[in-house]
XYZ file of C-alpha atoms in Angstrom:
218
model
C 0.000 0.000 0.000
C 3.053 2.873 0.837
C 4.321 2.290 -3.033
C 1.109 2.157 -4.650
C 0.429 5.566 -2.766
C 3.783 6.663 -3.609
C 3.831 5.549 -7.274
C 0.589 7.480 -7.592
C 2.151 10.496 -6.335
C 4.567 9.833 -9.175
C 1.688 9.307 -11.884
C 0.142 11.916 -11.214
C 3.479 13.992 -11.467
C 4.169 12.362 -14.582
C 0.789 13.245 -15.772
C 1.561 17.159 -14.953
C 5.017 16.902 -17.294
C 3.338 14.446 -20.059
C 3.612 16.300 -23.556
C 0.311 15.497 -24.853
C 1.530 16.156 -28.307
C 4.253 13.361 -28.297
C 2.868 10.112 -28.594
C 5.214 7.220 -28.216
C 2.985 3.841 -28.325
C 0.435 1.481 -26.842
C 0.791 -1.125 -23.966
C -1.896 -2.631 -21.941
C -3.910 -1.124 -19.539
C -3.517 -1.029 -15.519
C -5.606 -0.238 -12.775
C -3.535 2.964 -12.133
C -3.954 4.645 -15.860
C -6.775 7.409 -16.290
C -9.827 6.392 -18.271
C -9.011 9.179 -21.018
C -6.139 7.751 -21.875
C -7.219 4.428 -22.796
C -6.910 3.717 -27.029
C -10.552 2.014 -27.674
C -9.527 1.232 -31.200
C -6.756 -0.523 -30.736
C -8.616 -2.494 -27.266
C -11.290 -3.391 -29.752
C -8.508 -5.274 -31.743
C -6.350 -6.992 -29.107
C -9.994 -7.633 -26.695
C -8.371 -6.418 -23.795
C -7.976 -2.721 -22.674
C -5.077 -0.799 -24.001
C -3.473 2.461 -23.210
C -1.790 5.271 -25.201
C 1.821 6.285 -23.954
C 2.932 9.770 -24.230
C 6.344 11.575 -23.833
C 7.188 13.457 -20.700
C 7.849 17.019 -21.594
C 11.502 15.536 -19.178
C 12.296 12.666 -18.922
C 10.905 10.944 -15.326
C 13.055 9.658 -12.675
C 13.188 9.051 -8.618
C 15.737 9.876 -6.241
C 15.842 7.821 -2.965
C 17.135 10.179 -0.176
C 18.336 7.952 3.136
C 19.026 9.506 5.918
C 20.933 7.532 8.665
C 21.631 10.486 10.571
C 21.549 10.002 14.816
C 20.927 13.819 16.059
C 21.427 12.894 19.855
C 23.778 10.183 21.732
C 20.655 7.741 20.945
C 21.420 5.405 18.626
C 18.330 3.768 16.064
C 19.832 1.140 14.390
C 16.175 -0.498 14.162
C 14.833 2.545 12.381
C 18.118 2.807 9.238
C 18.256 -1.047 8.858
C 14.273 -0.522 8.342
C 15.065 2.655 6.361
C 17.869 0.348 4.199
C 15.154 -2.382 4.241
C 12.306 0.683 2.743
C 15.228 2.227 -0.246
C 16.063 -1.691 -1.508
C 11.996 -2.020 -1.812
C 11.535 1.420 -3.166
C 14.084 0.517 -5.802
C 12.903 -2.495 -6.795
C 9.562 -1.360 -7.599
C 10.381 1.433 -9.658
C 13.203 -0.361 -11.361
C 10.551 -2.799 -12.340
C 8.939 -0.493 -14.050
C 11.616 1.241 -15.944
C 12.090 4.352 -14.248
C 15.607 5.635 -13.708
C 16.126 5.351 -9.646
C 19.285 7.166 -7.732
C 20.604 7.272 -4.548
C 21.567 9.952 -2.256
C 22.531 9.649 1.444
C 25.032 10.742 3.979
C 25.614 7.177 4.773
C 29.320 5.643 4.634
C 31.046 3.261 2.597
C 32.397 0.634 4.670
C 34.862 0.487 2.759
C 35.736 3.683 1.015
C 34.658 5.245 3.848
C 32.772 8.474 2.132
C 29.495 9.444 1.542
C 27.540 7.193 -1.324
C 25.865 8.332 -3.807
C 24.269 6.462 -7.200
C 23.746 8.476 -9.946
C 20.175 7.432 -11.652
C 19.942 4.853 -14.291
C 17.130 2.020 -15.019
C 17.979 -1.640 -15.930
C 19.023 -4.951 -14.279
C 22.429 -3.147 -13.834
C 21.428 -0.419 -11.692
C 19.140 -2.710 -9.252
C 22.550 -4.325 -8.485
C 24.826 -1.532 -7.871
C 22.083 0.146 -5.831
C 22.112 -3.274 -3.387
C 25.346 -2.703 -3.487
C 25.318 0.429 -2.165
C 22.622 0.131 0.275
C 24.851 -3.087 1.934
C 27.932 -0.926 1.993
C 26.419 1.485 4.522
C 28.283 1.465 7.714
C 25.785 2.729 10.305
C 29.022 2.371 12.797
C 30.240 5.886 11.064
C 29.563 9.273 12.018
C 27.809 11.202 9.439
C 26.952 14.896 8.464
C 24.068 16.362 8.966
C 21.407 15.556 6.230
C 20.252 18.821 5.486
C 23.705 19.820 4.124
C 24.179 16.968 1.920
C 21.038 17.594 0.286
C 21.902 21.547 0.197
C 24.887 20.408 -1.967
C 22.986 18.038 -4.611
C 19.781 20.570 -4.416
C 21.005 21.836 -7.747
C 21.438 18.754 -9.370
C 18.329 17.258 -8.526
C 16.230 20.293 -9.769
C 18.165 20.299 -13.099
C 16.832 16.360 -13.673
C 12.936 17.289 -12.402
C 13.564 14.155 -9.884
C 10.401 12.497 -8.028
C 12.490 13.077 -4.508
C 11.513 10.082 -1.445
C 13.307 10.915 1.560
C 13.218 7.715 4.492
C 14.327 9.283 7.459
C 13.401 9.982 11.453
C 14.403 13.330 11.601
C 12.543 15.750 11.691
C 13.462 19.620 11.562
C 13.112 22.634 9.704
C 16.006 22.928 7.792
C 15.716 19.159 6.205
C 11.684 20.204 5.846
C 12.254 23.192 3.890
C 14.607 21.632 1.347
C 11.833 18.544 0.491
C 9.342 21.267 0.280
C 11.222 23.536 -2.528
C 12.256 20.410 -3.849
C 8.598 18.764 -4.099
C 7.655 22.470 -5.412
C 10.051 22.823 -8.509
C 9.856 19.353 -9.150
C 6.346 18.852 -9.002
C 6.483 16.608 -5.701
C 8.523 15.341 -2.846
C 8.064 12.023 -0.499
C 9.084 12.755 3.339
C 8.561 9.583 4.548
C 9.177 9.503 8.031
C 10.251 5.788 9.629
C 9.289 6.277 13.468
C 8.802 3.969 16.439
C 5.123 4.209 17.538
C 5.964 6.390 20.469
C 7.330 8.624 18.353
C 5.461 12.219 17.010
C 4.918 12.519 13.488
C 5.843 16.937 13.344
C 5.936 16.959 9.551
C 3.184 18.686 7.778
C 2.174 17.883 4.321
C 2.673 21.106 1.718
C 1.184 22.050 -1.373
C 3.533 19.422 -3.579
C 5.031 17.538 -0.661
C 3.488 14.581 0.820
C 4.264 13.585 4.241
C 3.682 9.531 5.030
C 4.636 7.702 8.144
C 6.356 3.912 8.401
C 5.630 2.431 11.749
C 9.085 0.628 13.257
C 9.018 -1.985 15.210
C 11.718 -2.839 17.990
């Protein structure tokens, strides 16, 4: 149910960018596709219900931003293995769909020990280095704050129109103001927020960025 909602945050984004003038094929229909869009000429011919495919005015693609940041002297190992656990999923399912996926996050290579980041790509390929990456992360490291990595790749990831999903438990107003102007200029943002059940959720949804919570368990 959390990717359906989040793919159809991405539809619908993908709607808002679609260049109705560019058509680029058919393929069948799913559950998820408008009814306006469906080709009735060409579902009369196969029997089943088909869809026309259209262009993106850009071309669409989905950043996963992990944050494995520990503000205090607490440690939450639960909540980044379970925010690992949510990017690896996240990937998968828009990987399987052909959508270019990156990665961004202040977490550690255990062995290079810098920050990782994935540059976005689709294919078989990418789903493998992204793994990769994700079982890299050394969660034994110190790392900067999130809100300044993101500060840094802000740029880039406006210059791609990137579907941003950031899986983290912070929560503060430096880290919320860069998903909103990023879910504004890019026509949406994720702030998925992975929280024990004790925990608040502060985060309020904006215009273009949607604010879900992921229940941890201990």
């Amino acid at each position: 149910m959390l990717f359906r909602r989040i793919s159809g945050i991405y539809e619908s984004r993908k709607r808002l960018l679609e260049d109705p003038f560019q058509f680029r094929g058919i393929r069948e229909y799913t559950p998820e596709d408008p009814m306006n869009k469906i080709n009735w000429k060409a579902s009369a011919r196969t029997g089943s219900l088909m869809v026309n495919q259209l262009n993106s005015a850009v071309s669409g693609n989905v950043y996963i931003l992990l944050d494995v940041e520990d503000e205090t002297v607490w440690k939450y190992e639960e909540i980044h293995e379970e925010g690992i656990r949510l990017a690896a999923a996240a990937a998968e399912y828009f990987l399987s769909r052909g959508i270019d996926v990156g990665l961004i996050t202040n977490g550690k290579d255990c062995k290079e020990k810098s920050e990782i980041f994935l540059a976005g790509q689709s294919g078989r390929g990418q789903r493998e280095k992204l793994f990769q990456c994700l079982s890299r992360i050394d969660l034994g490291q110190d790392c900067r704050k999130f809100s300044d990595c993101l500060e840094g790749k802000k740029e880039f990831l406006l210059s791609r129109e990137s579907l941003c999903i950031l899986i983290t438990k912070n929560q503060y107003g430096e880290l919320e103001e860069i998903m909103a102007e990023l879910g504004e200029k890019n026509q949406g943002s994720v702030y998925l927020a992975t929280l024990y059940s004790e925990m608040e959720l502060k985060i309020k949804r904006k215009q273009r960025m949607e604010v879900l919570r992921w229940e941890v368990k201990r």
